[in-house]
Every structure is written in structure tokens, then in C-alpha cells.
Short mmCIF file of C-alpha atoms in Angstrom, two decimals:
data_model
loop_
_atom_site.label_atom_id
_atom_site.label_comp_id
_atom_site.label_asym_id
_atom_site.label_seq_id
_atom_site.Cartn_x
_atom_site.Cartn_y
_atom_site.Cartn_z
CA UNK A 1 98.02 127.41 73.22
CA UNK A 2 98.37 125.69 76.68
CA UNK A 3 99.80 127.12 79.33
CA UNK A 4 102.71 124.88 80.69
CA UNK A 5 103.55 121.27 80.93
CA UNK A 6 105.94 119.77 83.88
CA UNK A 7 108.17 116.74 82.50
CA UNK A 8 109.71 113.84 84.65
CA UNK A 9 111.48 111.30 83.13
CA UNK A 10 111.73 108.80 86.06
CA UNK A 11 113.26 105.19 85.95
CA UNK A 12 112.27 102.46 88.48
CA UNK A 13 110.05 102.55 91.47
CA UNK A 14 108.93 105.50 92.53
CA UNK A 15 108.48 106.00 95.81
CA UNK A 16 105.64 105.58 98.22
CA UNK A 17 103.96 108.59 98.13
CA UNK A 18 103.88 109.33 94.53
CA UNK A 19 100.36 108.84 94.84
CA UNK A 20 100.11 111.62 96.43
CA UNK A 21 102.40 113.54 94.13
CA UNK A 22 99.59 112.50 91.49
CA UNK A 23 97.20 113.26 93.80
CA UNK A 24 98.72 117.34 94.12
CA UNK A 25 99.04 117.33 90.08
CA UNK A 26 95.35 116.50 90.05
CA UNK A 27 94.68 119.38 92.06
CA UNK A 28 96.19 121.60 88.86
CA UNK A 29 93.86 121.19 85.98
CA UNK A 30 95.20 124.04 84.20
CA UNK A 31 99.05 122.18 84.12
CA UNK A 32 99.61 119.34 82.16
CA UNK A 33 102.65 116.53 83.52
CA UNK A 34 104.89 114.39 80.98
CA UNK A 35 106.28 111.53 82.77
CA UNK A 36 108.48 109.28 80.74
CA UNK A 37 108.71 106.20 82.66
CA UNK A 38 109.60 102.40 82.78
CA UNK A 39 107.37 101.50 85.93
CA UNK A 40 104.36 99.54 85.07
CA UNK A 41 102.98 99.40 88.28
CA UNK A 42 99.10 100.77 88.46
CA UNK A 43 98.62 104.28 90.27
CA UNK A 44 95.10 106.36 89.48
CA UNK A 45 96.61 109.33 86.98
CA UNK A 46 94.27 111.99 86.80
CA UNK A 47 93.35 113.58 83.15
CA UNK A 48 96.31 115.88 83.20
CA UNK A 49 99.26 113.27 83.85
CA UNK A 50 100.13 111.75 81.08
CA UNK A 51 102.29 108.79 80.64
CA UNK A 52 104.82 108.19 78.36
CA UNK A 53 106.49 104.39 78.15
CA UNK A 54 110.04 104.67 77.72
CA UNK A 55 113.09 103.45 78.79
CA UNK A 56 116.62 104.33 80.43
CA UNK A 57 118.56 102.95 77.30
CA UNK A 58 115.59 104.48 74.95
CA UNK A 59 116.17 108.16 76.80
CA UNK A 60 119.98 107.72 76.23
CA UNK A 61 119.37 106.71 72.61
CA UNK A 62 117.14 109.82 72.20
CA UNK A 63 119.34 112.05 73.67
CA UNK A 64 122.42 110.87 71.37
CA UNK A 65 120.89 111.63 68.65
CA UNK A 66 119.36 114.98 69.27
CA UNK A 67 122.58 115.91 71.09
CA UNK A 68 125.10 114.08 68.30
CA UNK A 69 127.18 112.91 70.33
CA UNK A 70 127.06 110.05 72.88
CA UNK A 71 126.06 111.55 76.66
CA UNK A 72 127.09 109.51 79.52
CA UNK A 73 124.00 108.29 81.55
CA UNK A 74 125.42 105.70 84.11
CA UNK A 75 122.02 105.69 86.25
CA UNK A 76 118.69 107.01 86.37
CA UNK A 77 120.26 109.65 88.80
CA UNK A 78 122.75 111.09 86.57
CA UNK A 79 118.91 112.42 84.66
CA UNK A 80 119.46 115.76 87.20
CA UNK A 81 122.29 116.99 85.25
CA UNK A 82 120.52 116.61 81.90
CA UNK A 83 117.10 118.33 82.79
CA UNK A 84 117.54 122.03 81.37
CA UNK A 85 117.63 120.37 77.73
CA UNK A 86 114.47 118.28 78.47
CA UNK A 87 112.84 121.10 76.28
CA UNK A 88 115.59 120.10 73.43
CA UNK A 89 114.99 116.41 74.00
CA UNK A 90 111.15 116.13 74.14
CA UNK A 91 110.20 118.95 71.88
CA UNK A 92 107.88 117.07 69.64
CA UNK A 93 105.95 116.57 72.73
CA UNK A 94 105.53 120.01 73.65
CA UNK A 95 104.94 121.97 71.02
CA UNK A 96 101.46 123.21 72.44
CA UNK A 97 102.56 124.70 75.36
CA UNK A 98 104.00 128.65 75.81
CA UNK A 99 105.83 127.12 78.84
CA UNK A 100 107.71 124.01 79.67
CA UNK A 101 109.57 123.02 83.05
CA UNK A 102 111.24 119.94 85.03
CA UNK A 103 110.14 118.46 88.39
CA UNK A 104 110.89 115.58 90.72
CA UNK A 105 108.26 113.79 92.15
CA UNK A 106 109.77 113.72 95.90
CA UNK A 107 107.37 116.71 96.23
CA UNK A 108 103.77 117.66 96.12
CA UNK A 109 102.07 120.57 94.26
CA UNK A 110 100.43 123.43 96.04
CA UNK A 111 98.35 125.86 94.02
CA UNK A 112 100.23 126.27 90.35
CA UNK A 113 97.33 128.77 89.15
CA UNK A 114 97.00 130.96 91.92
CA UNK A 115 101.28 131.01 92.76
CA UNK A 116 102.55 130.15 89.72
CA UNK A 117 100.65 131.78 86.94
CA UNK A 118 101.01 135.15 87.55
CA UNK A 119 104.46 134.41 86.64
CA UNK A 120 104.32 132.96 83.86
CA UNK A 121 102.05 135.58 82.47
CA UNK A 122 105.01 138.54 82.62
CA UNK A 123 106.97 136.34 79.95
CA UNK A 124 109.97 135.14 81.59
CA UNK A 125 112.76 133.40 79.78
CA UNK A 126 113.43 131.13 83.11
CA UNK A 127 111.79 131.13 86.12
CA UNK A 128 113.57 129.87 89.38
CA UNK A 129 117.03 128.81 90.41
CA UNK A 130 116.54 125.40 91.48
CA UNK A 131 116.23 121.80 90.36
CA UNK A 132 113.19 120.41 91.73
CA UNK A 133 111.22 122.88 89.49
CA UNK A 134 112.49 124.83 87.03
CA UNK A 135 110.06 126.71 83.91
CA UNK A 136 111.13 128.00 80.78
CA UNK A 137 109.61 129.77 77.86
CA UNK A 138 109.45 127.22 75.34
CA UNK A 139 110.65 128.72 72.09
CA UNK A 140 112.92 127.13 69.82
CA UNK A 141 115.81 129.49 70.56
CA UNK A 142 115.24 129.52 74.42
CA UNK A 143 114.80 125.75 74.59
CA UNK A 144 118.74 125.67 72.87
CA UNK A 145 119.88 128.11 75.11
CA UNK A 146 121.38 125.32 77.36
CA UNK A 147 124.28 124.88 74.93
CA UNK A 148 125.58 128.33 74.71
CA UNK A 149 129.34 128.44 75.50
CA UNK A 150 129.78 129.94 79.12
CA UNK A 151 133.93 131.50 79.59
CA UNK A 152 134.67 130.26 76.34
CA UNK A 153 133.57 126.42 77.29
CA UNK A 154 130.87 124.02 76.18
CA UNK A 155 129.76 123.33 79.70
CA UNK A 156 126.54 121.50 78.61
CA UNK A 157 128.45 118.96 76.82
CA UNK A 158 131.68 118.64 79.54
CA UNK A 159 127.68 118.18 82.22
CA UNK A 160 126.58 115.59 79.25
CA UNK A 161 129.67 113.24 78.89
CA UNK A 162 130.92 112.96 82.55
CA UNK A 163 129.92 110.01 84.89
CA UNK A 164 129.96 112.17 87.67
CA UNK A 165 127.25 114.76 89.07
CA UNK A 166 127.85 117.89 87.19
CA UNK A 167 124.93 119.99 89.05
CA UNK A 168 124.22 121.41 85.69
CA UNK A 169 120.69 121.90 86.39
CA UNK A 170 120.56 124.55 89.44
CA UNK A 171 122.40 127.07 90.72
CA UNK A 172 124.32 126.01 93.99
CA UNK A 173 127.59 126.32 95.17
CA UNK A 174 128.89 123.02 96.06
CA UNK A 175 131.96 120.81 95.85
CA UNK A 176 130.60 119.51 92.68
CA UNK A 177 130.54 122.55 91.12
CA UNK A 178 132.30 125.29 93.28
CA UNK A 179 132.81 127.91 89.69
CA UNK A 180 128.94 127.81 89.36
CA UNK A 181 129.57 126.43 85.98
CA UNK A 182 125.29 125.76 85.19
CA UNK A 183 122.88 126.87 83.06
CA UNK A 184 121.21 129.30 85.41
CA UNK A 185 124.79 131.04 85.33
CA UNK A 186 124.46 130.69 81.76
CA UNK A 187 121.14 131.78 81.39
CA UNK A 188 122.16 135.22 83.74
CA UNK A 189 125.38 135.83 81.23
CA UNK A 190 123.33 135.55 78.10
CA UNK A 191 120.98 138.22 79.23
CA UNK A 192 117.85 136.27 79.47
CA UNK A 193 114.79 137.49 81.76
CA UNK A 194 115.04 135.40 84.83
CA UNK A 195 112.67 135.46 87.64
CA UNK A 196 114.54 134.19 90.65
CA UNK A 197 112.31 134.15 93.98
CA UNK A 198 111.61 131.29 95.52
CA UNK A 199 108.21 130.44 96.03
CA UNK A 200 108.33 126.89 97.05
CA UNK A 201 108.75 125.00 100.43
CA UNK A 202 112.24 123.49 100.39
CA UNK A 203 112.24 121.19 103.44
CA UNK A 204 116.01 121.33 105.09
CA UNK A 205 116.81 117.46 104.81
CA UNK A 206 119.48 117.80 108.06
CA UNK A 207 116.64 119.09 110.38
CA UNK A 208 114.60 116.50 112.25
CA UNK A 209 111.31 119.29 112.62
CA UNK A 210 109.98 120.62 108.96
CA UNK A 211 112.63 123.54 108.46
CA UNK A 212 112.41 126.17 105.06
CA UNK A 213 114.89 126.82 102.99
CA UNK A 214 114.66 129.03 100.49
CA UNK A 215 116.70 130.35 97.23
CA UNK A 216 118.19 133.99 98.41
CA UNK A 217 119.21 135.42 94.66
CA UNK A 218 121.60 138.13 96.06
CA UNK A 219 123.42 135.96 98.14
CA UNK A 220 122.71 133.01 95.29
CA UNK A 221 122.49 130.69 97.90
CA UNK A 222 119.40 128.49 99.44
CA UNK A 223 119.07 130.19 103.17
CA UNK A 224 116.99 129.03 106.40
CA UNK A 225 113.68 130.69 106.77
CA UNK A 226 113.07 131.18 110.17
CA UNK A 227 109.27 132.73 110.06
CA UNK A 228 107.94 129.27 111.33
CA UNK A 229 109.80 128.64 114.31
CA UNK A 230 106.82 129.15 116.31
CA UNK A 231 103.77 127.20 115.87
CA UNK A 232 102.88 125.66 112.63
CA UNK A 233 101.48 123.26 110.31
CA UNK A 234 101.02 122.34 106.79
CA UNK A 235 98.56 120.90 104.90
CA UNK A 236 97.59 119.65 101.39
CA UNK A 237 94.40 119.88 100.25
CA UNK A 238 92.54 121.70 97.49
CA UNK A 239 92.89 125.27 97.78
CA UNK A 240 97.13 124.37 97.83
CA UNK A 241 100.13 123.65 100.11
CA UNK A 242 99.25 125.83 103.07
CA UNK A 243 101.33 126.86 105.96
CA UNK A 244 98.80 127.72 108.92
CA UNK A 245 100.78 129.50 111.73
CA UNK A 246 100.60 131.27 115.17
CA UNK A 247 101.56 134.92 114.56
CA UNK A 248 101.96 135.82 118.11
CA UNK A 249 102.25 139.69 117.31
CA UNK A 250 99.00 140.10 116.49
CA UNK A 251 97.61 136.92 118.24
CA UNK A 252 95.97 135.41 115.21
CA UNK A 253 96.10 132.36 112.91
CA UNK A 254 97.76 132.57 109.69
CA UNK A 255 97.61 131.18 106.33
CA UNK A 256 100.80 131.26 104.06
CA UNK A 257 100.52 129.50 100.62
CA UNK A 258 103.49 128.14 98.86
CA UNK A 259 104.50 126.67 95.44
CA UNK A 260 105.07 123.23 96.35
CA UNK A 261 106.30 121.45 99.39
CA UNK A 262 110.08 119.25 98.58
CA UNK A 263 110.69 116.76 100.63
CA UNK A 264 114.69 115.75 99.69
CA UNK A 265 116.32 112.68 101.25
CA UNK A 266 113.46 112.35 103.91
CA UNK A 267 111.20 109.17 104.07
CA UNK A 268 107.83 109.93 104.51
CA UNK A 269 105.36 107.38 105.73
CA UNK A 270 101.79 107.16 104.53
CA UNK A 271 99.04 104.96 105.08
CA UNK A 272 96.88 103.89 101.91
CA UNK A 273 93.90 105.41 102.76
CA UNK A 274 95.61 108.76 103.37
CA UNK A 275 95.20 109.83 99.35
CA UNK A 276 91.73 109.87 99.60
CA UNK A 277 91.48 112.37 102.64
CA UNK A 278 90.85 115.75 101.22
CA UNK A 279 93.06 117.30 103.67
CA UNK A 280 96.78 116.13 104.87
CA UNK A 281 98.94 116.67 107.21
CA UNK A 282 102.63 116.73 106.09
CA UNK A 283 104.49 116.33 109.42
CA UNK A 284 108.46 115.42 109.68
CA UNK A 285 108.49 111.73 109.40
CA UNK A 286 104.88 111.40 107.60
CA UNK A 287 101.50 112.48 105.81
CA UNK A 288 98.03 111.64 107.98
CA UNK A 289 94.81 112.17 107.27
CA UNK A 290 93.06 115.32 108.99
CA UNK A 291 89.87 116.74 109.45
CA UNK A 292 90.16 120.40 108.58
CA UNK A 293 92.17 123.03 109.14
CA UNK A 294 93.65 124.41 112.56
CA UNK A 295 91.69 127.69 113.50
CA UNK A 296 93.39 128.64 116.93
CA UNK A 297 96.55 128.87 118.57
CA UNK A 298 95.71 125.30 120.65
CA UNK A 299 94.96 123.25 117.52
CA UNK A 300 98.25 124.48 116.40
CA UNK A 301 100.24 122.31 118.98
CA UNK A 302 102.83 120.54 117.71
CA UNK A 303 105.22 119.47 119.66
CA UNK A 304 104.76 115.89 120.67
CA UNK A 305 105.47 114.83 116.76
CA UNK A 306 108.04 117.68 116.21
CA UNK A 307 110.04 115.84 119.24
CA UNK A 308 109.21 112.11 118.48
CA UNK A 309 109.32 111.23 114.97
CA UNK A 310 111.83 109.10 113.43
CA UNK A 311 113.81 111.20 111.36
CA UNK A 312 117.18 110.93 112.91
CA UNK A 313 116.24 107.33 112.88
CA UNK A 314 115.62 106.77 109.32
CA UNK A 315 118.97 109.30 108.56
CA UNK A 316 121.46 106.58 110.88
CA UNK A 317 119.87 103.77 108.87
CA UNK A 318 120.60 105.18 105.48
CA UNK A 319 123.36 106.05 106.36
CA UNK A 320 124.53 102.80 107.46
CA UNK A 321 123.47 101.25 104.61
CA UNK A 322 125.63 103.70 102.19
CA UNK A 323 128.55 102.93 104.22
CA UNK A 324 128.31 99.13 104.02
CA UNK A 325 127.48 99.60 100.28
CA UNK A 326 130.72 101.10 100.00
CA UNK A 327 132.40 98.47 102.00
CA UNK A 328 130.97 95.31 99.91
#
């Protein structure tokens, strides 16, 4: 049996670095990636990305009639709220695997076998909190799990037939959901073994310089991590997402490897040939090629583009544009 597949249903264009997204799932030979998609445009899938035609009024059909009952699926976007029964929906695809999960592609990959599979091999029933990447143990009763009744409600189904964002699919306190009415709350009431640290790099989307925030589980809420306020980097390449950073105790370079690197709400640019470079730099506004990895504290330097980068640029624009959206 396979280890674990990643599935991503994704309608329209992706965005402009999903090449490199591809590029990070190529890096995982031992992970295999589902992506149900409408796009048609050409981008280089390596062996383990595998592509399945479909689209938004063909998932919505699909999910009526495994759910019985018609869900509500206004956009592409509403997909979030609908992700913990991907295992449900797509099961004939994944019968192979011991371990199924859901990502978004506004991320890349670091190292899945060295961070991830030790993991997976102490048999979890979920593993993490959040909904850029979520794995669970893909069994016919835990892939139904979703639709347990939680305080005497069917909360899947009130997530499945409401237009609005249910936040169904993590476990965040938010105006959308203040009760923590999800299935991670779900999964915690029906007893299920849940592994809850976070080992990815959640970038802070309202910080201009590249900012962690992490999943605390006794607080239950995502937290700034402030290790890297000194000097640092990150890189994909390879060996994984790395952090390389000044540890100014002990006056040495270090190396800090991390799930996967999410990049929420924050345009990246990238040049073409930036793909092919076996080593990138992931800096606030962009990914650019580099030559190897910083070895001392004055290759670590990083101010100039941690000061001038466009962030705050590209955050008035969008936000200009939602407002006169909502005006016309």
C-alpha cells in the first residue's frame, strides 16, 4: 500500500507560481498529488502529480450524490469548507493509499519524507489543525467521520448547504465561526488520535517581512513565532524548505527545516527561468534564483529587500480593487 496522496480540486487559473508548487511536489517521490482541475493550460507535472479533468458543476454533481442531498457550491472558493470529506468524495481514487490529505497550492513543499513521515508512521487518525494541509488515515470509517453530529447538530451538512464560508475545514476562531463548530472540534469530541503540532511555515499575510505563524494547540490558536527576528533566509531546493539563520548565542549559522512554506493572500513574483534553479530564494514580495546556500552571518544580510519590497503595495491595490468591486 502507498503511503499518502495530497488532493486539490482547483477551478480556474492557478496562479503564477504553481510551477513551482509542482516543482516542490516533484521534490516528494514518495507522495502522490490528485488535482482535479478544469485548467488546460500546459505546466511540466512530474510522475507523481496526477491530473484529473473535471469540472466545478461535475464536483457539485459528485458531491450530491455521494452526500444525497444538494450542497451549495456558489464558487470555486466555497471548495475550503468541503475539504475534510474529500476522502468521502474521491474514495474510488484512493483506495491504495494508508493516508489521504488536502492542500492548496498557494504553497510549496519542503521535505514530506524526512518531516512528515515519521508522523504518519505512529498511526494517527488526523494530523494537523489547519486548512492548507490537513492528513487523515484513510479508512472507511475515519474518512465518514466528518458527518458525525457535534452538540446534537449535523454541522457538516448546515457547512455543506450554506452560501457563506463555514470554516468547516480548520480549527480557528473567527467571526465566521466563533463556537468552533469544525471537524477538527469534531474529530477531538469523538476521541480520535490527533496529532496537532505545527510543522509548517505559515507566512503572516499582514506583515510586509516573511513573519511565522504557527498552530499553538493549547491555546488552539495560530501564534507569531518570533525565533527569526534576527537574520534569516529561506530557501527551496532539494533537501526541503529550509530556514538558514544567525543564532547569535552561539555565533553560528543555522539550518531549520519545515513542512511546507504558505504563502496566503501574498503575490509572489517569479521570473520563468526561476523553476529551473535548483535553489530559491523565497523573499517577501518574490522567489529568485540563488546560487547556494548562505554559510555566514554576512551572506545572511537581509535587509535591503526586507525594507523595499512591494508588499504593502500590492495589499493597497487589492484592496482597492475589493472595494470598487463592491461599489459596481
Amino acid at each position: 500500500m502507498k503511503k499518502c496522496v495530497l488532493i486539490l480540486p482547483y477551478f480556474g487559473k492557478f496562479n503564477n507560481y504553481f510551477p513551482l508548487f509542482l516543482k516542490s511536489c516533484g521534490y516528494n517521490p514518495s507522495y502522490d498529488f490528485l488535482i482535479f482541475t478544469d485548467n488546460t493550460d500546459f505546466y511540466n507535472y512530474p510522475q507523481n502529480v496526477h491530473v484529473v479533468p473535471m469540472t466545478l458543476n461535475e464536483f457539485r454533481a459528485n458531491a450530491s450524490q455521494k452526500l444525497g442531498f444538494e450542497p451549495c457550491i456558489p464558487t470555486a472558493y466555497k471548495l475550503c469548507d468541503f475539504k475534510p470529506a474529500y476522502g468521502f468524495l474521491f474514495e474510488d481514487y484512493i483506495q491504495d493509499y494508508e493516508y489521504w490529505g488536502h492542500c492548496d497550492c498557494d504553497l510549496v513543499f519542503g521535505n514530506l519524507e524526512k518531516v512528515l513521515s515519521p508522523v504518519l508512521d505512529k498511526d494517527y487518525d488526523k494530523v494537523f489543525a489547519a486548512g492548507h494541509l490537513t492528513i487523515y488515515k484513510n479508512t472507511f470509517d475515519n474518512n465518514r467521520r466528518f458527518m458525525k453530529s457535534l452538540e446534537g447538530r449535523e454541522i457538516y451538512r448546515e457547512a455543506f448547504t450554506t452560501s457563506r464560508i463555514y470554516v468547516f475545514d480548520e480549527n480557528v476562531r473567527c467571526s465566521m465561526n466563533p463556537d468552533r463548530l469544525n471537524v477538527h472540534t469534531l474529530f477531538r469530541d469523538d476521541d480520535a488520535k490527533i496529532y496537532e503540532k505545527d510543522l509548517s511555515f505559515n507566512v503572516s499575510p499582514k506583515k510586509a517581512k516573511i513573519t511565522r505563524t504557527a498552530y499553538n494547540p493549547q491555546t488552539q490558536k495560530f501564534e507569531e513565532d518570533h525565533r527569526y527576528v534576527n537574520l534569516a533566509r529561506y530557501y527551496l531546493c532539494a533537501d526541503g524548505l529550509l530556514v538558514v539563520s544567525w543564532n547569535k548565542d552561539h555565533a553560528v549559522v543555522n539550518t531549520h527545516q519545515y513542512l511546507y512554506m504558505h504563502l496566503q493572500s501574498r503575490r509572489m513574483r517569479m521570473s520563468a527561468e526561476v523553476v529551473q534553479s535548483p535553489v530559491v530564494e523565497i523573499r517577501p514580495d518574490r522567489f529568485v534564483r540563488a546560487n547556494r546556500l548562505p554559510s555566514t552571518k554576512a551572506e545572511l544580510a537581509n535587509r535591503f529587500f526586507n525594507v523595499f519590497n512591494y508588499f504593502w503595495i500590492d495589499t493597497y491595490i487589492k484592496k482597492s480593487k475589493a472595494k470598487l468591486a463592491n461599489i459596481f
